[in-house]
PDB file of C-alpha atoms in Angstrom:
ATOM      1  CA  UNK A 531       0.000   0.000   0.000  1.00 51.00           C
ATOM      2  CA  UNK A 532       1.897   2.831  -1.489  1.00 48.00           C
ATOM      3  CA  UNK A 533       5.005   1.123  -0.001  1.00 50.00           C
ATOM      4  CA  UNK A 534       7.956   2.378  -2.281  1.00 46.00           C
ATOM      5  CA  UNK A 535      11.366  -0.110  -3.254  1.00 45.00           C
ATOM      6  CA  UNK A 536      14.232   0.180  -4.747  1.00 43.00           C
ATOM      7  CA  UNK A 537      14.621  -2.587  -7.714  1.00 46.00           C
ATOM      8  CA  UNK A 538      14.607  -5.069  -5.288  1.00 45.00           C
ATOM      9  CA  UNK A 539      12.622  -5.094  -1.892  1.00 45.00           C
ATOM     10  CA  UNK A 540      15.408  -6.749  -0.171  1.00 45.00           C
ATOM     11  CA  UNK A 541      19.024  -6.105   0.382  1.00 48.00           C
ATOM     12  CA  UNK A 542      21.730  -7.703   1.722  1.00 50.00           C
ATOM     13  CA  UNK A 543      23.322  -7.369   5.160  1.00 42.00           C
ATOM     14  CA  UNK A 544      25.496  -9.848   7.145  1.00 45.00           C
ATOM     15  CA  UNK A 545      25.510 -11.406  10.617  1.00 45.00           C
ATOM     16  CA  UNK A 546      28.955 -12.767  11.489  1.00 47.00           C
ATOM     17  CA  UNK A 547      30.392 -14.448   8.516  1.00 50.00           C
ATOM     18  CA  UNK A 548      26.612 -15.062   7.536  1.00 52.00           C
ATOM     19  CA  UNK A 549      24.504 -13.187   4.920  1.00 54.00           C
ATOM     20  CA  UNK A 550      21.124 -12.386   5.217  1.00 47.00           C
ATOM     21  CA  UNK A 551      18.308 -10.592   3.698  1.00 47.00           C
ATOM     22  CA  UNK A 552      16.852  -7.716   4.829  1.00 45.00           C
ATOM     23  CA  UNK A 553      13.439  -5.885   3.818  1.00 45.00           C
ATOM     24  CA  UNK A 554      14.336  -2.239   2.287  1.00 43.00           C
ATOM     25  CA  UNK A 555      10.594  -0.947   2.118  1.00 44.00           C
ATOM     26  CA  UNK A 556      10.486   2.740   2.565  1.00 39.00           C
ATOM     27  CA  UNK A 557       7.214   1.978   5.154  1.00 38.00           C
ATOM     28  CA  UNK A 558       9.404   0.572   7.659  1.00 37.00           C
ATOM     29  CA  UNK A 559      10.715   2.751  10.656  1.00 36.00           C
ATOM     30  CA  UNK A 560      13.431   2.066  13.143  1.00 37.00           C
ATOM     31  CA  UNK A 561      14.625  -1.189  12.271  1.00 39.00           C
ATOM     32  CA  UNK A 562      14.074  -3.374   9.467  1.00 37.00           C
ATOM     33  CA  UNK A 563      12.438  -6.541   9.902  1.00 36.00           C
ATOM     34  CA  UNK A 564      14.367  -9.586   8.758  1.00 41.00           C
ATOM     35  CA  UNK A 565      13.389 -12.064   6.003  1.00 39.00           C
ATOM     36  CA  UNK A 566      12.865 -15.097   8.046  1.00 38.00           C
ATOM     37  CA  UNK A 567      11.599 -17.967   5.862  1.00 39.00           C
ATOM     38  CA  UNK A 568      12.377 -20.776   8.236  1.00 41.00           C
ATOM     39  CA  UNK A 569      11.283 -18.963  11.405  1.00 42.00           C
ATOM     40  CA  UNK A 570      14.214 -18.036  13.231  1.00 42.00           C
ATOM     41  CA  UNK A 571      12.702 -14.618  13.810  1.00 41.00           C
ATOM     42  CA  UNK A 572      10.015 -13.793  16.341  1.00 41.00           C
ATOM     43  CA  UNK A 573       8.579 -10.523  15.246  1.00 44.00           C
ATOM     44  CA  UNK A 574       6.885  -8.423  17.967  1.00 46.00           C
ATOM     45  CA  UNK A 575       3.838  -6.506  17.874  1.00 45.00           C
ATOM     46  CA  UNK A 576       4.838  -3.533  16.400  1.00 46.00           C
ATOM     47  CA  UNK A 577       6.195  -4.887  13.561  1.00 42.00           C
ATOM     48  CA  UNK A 578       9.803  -4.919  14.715  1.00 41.00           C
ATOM     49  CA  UNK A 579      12.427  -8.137  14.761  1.00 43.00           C
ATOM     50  CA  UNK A 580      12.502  -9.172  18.302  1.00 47.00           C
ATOM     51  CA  UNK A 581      16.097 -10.502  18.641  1.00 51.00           C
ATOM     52  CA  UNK A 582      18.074 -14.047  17.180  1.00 58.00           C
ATOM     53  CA  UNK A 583      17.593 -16.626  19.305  1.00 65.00           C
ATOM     54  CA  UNK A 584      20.843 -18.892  19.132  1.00 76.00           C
ATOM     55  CA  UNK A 585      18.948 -22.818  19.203  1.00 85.00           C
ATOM     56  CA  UNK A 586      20.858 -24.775  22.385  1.00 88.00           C
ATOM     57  CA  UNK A 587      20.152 -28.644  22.431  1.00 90.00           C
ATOM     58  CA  UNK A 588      19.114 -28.780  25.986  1.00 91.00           C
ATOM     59  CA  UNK A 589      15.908 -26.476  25.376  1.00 95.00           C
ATOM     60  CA  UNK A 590      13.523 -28.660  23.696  1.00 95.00           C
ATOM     61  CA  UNK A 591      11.796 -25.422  22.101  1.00 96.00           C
ATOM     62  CA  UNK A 592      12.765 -23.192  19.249  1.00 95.00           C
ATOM     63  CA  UNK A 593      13.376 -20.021  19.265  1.00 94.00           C
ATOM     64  CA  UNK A 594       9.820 -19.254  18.011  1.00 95.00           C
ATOM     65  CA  UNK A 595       8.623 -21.283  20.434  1.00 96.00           C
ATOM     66  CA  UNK A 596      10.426 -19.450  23.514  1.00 96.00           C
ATOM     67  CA  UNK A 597       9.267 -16.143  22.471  1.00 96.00           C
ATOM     68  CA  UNK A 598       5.973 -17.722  21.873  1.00 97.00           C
ATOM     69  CA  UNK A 599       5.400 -18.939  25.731  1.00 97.00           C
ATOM     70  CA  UNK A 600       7.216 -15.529  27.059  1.00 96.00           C
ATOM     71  CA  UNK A 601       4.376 -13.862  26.319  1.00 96.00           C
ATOM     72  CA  UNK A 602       1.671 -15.921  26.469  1.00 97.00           C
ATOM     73  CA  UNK A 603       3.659 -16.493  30.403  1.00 97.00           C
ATOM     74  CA  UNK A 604       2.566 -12.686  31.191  1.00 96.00           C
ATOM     75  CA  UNK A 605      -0.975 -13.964  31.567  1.00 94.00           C
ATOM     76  CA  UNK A 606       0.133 -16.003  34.113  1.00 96.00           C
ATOM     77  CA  UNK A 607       2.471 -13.865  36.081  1.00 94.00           C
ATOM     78  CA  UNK A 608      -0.761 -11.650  36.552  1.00 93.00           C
ATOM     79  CA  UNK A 609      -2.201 -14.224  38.550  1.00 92.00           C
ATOM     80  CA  UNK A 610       1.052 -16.399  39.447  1.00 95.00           C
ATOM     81  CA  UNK A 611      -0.671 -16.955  42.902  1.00 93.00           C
ATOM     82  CA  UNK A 612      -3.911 -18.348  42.063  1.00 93.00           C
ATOM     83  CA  UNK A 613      -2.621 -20.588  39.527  1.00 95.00           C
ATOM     84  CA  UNK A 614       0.077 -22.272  41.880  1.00 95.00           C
ATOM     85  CA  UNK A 615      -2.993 -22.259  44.416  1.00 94.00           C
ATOM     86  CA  UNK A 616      -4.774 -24.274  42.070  1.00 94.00           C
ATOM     87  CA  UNK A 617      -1.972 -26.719  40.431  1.00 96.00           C
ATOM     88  CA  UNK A 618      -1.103 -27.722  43.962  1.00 94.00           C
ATOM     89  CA  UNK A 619      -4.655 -28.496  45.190  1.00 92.00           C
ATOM     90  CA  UNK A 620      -4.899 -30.239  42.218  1.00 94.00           C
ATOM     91  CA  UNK A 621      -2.301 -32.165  42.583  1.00 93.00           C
ATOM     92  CA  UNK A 622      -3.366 -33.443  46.293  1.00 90.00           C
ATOM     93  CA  UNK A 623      -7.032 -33.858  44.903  1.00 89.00           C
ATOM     94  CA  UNK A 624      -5.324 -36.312  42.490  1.00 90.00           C
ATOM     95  CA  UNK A 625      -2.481 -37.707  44.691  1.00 90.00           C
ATOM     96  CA  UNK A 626      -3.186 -37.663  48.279  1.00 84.00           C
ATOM     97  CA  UNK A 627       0.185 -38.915  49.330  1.00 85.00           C
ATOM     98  CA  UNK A 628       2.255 -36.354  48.298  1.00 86.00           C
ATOM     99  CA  UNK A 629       0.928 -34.719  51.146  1.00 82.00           C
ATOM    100  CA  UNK A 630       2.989 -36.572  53.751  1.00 79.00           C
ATOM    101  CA  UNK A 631       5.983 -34.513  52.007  1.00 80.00           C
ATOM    102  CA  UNK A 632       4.591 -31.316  53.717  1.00 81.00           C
ATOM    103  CA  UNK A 633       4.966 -31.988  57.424  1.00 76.00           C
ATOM    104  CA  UNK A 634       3.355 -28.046  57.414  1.00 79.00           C
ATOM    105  CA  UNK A 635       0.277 -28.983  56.313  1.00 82.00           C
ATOM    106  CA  UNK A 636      -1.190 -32.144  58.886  1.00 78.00           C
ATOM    107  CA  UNK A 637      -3.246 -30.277  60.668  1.00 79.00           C
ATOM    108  CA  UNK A 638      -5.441 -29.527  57.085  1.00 81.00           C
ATOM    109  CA  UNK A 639      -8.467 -31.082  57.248  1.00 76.00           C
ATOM    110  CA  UNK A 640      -9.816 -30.566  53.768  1.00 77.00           C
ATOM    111  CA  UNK A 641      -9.365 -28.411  50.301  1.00 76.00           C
ATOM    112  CA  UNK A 642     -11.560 -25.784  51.203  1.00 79.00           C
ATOM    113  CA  UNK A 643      -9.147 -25.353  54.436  1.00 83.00           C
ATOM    114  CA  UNK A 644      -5.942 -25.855  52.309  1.00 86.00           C
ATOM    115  CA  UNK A 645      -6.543 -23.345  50.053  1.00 86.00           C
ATOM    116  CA  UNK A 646      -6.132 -20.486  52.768  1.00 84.00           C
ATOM    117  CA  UNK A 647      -2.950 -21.878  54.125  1.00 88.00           C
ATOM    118  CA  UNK A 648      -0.356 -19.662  54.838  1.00 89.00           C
ATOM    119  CA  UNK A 649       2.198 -22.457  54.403  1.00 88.00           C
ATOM    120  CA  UNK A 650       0.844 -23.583  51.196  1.00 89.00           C
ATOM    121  CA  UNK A 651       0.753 -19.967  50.245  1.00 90.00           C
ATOM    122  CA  UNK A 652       4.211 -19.778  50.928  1.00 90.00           C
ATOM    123  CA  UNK A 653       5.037 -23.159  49.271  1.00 89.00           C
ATOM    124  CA  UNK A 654       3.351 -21.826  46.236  1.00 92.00           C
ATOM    125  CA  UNK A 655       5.782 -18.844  45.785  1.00 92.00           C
ATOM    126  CA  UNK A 656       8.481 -20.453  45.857  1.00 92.00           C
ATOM    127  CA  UNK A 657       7.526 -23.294  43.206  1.00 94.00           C
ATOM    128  CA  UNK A 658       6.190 -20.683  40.866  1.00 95.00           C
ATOM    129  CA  UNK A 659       9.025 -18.431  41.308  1.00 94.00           C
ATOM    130  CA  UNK A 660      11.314 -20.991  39.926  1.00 95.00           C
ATOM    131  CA  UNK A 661       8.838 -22.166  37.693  1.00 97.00           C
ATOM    132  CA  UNK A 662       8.649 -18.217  36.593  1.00 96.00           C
ATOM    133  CA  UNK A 663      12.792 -18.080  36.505  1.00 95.00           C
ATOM    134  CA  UNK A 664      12.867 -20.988  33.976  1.00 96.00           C
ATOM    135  CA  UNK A 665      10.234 -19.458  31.313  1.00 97.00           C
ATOM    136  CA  UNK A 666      11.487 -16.213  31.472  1.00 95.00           C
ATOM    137  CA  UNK A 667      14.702 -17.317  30.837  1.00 94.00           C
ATOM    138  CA  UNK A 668      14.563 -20.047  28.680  1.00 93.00           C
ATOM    139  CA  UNK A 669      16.824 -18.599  25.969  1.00 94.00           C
ATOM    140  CA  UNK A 670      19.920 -18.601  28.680  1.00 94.00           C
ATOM    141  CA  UNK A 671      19.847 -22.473  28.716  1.00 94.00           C
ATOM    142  CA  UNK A 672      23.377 -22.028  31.163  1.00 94.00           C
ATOM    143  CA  UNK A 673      21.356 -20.527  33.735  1.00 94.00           C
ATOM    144  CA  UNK A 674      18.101 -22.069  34.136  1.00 95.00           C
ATOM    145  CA  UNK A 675      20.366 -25.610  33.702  1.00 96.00           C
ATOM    146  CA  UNK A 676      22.322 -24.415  36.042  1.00 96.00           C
ATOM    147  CA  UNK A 677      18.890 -22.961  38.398  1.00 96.00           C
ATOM    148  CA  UNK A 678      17.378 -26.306  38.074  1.00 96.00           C
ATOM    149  CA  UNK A 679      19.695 -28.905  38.494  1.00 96.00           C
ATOM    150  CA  UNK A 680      20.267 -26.774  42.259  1.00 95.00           C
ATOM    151  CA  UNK A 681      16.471 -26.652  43.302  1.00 94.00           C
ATOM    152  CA  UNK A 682      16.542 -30.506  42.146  1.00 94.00           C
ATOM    153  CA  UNK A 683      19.591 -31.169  44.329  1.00 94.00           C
ATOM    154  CA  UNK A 684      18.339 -29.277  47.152  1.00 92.00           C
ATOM    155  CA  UNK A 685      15.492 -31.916  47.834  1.00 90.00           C
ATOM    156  CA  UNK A 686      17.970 -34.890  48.523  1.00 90.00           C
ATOM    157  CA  UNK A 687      18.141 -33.146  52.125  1.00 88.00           C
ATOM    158  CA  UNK A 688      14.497 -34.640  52.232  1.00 83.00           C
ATOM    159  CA  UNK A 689      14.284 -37.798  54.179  1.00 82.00           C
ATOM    160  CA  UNK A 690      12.064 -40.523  52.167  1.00 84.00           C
ATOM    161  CA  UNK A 691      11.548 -38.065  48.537  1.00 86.00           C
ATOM    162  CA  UNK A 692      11.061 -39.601  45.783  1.00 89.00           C
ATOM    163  CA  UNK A 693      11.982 -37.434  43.008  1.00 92.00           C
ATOM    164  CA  UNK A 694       9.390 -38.855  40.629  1.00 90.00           C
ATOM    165  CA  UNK A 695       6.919 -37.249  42.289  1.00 92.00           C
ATOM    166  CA  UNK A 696       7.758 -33.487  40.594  1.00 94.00           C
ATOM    167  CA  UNK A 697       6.540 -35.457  37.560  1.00 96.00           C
ATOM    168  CA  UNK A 698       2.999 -35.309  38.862  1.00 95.00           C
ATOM    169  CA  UNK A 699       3.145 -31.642  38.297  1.00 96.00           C
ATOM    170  CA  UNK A 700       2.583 -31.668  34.700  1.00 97.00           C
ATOM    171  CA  UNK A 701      -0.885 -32.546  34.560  1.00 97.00           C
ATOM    172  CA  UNK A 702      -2.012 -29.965  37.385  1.00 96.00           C
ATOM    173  CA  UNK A 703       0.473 -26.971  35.928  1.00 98.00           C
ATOM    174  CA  UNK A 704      -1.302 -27.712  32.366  1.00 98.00           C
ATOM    175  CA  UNK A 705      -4.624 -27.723  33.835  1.00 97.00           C
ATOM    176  CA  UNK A 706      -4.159 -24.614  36.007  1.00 97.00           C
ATOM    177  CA  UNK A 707      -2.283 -22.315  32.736  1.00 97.00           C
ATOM    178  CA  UNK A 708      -5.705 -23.637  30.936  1.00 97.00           C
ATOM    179  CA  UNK A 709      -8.200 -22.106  33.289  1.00 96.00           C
ATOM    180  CA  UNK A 710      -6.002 -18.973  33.766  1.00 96.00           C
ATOM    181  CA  UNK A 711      -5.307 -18.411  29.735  1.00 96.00           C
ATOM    182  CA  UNK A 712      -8.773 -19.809  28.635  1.00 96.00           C
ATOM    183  CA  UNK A 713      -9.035 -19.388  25.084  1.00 95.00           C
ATOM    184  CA  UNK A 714      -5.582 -17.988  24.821  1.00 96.00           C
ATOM    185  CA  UNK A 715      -4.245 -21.711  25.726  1.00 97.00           C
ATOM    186  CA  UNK A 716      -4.622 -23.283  22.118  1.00 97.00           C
ATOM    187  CA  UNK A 717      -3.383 -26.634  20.828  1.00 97.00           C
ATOM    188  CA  UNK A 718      -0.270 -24.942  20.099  1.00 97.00           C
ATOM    189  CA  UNK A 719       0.046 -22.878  23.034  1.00 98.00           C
ATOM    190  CA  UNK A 720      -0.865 -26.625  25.002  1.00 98.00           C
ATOM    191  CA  UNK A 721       2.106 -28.316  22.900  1.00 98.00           C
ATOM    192  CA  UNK A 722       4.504 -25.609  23.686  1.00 98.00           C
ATOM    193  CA  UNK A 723       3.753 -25.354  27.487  1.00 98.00           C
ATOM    194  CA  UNK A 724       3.879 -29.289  27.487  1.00 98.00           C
ATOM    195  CA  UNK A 725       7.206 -29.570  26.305  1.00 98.00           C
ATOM    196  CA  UNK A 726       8.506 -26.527  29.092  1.00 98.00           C
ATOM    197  CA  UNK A 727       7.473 -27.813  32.038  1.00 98.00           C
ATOM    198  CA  UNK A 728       8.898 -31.544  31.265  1.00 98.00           C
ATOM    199  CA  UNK A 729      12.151 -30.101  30.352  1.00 98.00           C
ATOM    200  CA  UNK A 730      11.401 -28.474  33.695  1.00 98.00           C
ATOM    201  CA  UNK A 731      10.692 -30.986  35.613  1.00 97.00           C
ATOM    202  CA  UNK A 732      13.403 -34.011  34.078  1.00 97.00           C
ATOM    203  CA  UNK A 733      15.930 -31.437  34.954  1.00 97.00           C
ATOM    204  CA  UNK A 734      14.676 -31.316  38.496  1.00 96.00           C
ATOM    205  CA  UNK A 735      14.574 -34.536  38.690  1.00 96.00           C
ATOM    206  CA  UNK A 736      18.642 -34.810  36.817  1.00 96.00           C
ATOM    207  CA  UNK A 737      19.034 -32.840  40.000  1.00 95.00           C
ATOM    208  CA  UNK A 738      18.203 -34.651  42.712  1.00 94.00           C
ATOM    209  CA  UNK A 739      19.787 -37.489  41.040  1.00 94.00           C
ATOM    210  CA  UNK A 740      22.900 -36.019  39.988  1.00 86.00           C
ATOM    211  CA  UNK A 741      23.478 -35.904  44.350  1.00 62.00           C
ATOM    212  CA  UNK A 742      21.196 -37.947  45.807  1.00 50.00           C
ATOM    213  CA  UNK A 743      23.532 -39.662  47.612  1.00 51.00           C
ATOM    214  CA  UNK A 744      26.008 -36.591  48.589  1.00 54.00           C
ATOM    215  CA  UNK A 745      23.722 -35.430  51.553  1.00 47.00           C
ATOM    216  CA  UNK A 746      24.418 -38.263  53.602  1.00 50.00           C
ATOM    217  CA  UNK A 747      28.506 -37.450  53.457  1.00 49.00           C
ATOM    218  CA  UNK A 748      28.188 -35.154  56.263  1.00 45.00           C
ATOM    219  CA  UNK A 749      27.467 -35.475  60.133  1.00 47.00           C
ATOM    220  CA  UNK A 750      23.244 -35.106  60.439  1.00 50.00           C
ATOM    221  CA  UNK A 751      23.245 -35.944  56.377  1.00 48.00           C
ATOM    222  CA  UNK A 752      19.487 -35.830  55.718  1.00 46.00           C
ATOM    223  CA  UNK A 753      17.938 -35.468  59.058  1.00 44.00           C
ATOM    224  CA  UNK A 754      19.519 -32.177  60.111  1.00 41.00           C
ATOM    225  CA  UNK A 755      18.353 -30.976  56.686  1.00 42.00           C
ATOM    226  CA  UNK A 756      14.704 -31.736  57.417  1.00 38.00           C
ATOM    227  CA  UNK A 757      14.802 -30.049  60.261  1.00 37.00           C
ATOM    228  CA  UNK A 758      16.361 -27.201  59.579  1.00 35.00           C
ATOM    229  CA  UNK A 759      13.041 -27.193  57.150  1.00 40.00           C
ATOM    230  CA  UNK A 760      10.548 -27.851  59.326  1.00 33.00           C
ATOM    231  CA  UNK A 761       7.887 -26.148  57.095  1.00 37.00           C
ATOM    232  CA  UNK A 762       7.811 -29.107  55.173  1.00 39.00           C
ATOM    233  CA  UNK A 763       8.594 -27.846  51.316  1.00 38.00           C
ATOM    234  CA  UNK A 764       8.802 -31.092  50.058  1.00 42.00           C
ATOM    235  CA  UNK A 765       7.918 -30.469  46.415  1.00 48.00           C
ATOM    236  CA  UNK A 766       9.847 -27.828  44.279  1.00 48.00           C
ATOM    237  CA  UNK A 767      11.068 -25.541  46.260  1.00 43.00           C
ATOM    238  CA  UNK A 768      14.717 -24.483  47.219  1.00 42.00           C
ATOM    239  CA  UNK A 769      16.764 -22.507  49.718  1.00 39.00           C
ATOM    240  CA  UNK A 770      18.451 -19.873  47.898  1.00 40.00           C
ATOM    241  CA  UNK A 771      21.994 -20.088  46.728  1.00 42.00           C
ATOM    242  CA  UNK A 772      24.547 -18.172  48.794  1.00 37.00           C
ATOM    243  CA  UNK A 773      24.948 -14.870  48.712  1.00 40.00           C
ATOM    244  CA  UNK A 774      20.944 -14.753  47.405  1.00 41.00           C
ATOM    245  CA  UNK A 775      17.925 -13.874  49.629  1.00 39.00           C
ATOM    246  CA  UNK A 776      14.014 -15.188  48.473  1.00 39.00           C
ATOM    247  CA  UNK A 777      10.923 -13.239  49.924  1.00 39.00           C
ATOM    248  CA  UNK A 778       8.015 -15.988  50.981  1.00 37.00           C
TER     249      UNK A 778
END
């Protein structure tokens, strides 16, 4: 629409040692927007390129696919509370057991009364706040490696966990994104947010693995650990790393 070229609408520019195309439309402002044919480009609302997203085998999402659940993600972090309220009361609705984990929470007597507890509340924040690190982040595959293999190493000091269990998060986390993105969680938004939080959670679980057995090398091992945690955050959550502070 009145959009004026030279001979050719695109010309050539180069990234590295690698040459590209880029759009040379008169219509454009600030910066061009990149000829991406095989999708390596997520273009943002206004138009613009969004930045390349350098593919890292250990994400199992492009970089389409990243950008893609980054901002669908800001409809959860809206209501970050309510949907961990929910996952986790799903999760004991559907697995009972998994509440011996949370010594915190005995005295509960039903779901109505759980879902005002201050130490699930608590639990919550710290589960979705590493949850919320690992979206965010996903295109620094160092860091939230790094991020997640701790948190998952952190819950050997856990007398009795079994770290299978932060694979019965998946169905509750996809069921609680649903009801808080209703008809903003497609099939391809679904696909995409399954394939994040199993990354997330098999690299919680690489975690705990990775050390299981390290806790017991010092004088208390386990034991003293538990107690030092006597809320009972038995699913997900970690102590900070030194020289780090976390608001519950």
């Amino acid at each position: 629409m009145g959009c004026t070229t030279s001979s050719s609408p695109f010309k050539d520019y180069y990234l590295g040692n690698e040459r590209k195309k880029r759009c040379n439309c008169d219509c454009h402002k600030g910066p061009k927007s990149p000829l991406d044919p095989l999708g390596k480009y997520a273009l943002g609302g206004n138009g613009e390129a969004a930045e390349t997203y350098k593919e890292d085998a250990r994400i199992p999402l492009t970089g389409r696919q990243r950008f893609l659940i980054r901002r669908s993600w800001k409809g959860i972090s809206r209501n970050i509370g309510e949907t961990g309220i929910n996952m986790f009361l799903s999760l004991f609705e559907k697995n009972e057991e998994v509440m011996r984990f949370f010594t915190g929470l005995k005295s509960v007597k039903n779901l109505s009364e759980l879902r005002t507890s201050k130490v699930l509340e608590n639990h919550v924040k710290g589960v979705m706040l590493t949850i919320d690190e690992a979206i965010t982040n996903m295109d620094d595959a160092d860091t939230i490696v790094d991020m997640l293999l701790y948190v998952g190493k952190s819950h050997t000091r856990f007398t009795g966990f079994d770290p299978n269990v932060f694979m019965l998060i998946k169905g509750p986390f996809l069921l609680s994104v649903s009801d808080t993105l209703g008809d903003r969680y497609t099939a391809h938004m679904q696909d995409i947010y399954e394939k994040a939080i199993e990354f997330i959670l098999h690299t919680l679980i690489s975690g705990f693995n990775q050390d299981d057995k390290k806790a017991d090398d010092s004088p208390g091992g386990k034991e003293e650990d538990t107690k030092a945690n006597s809320n009972g955050y038995g699913l997900g959550y970690a102590s900070p790393k030194p020289g780090t502070s976390r608001e519950d």
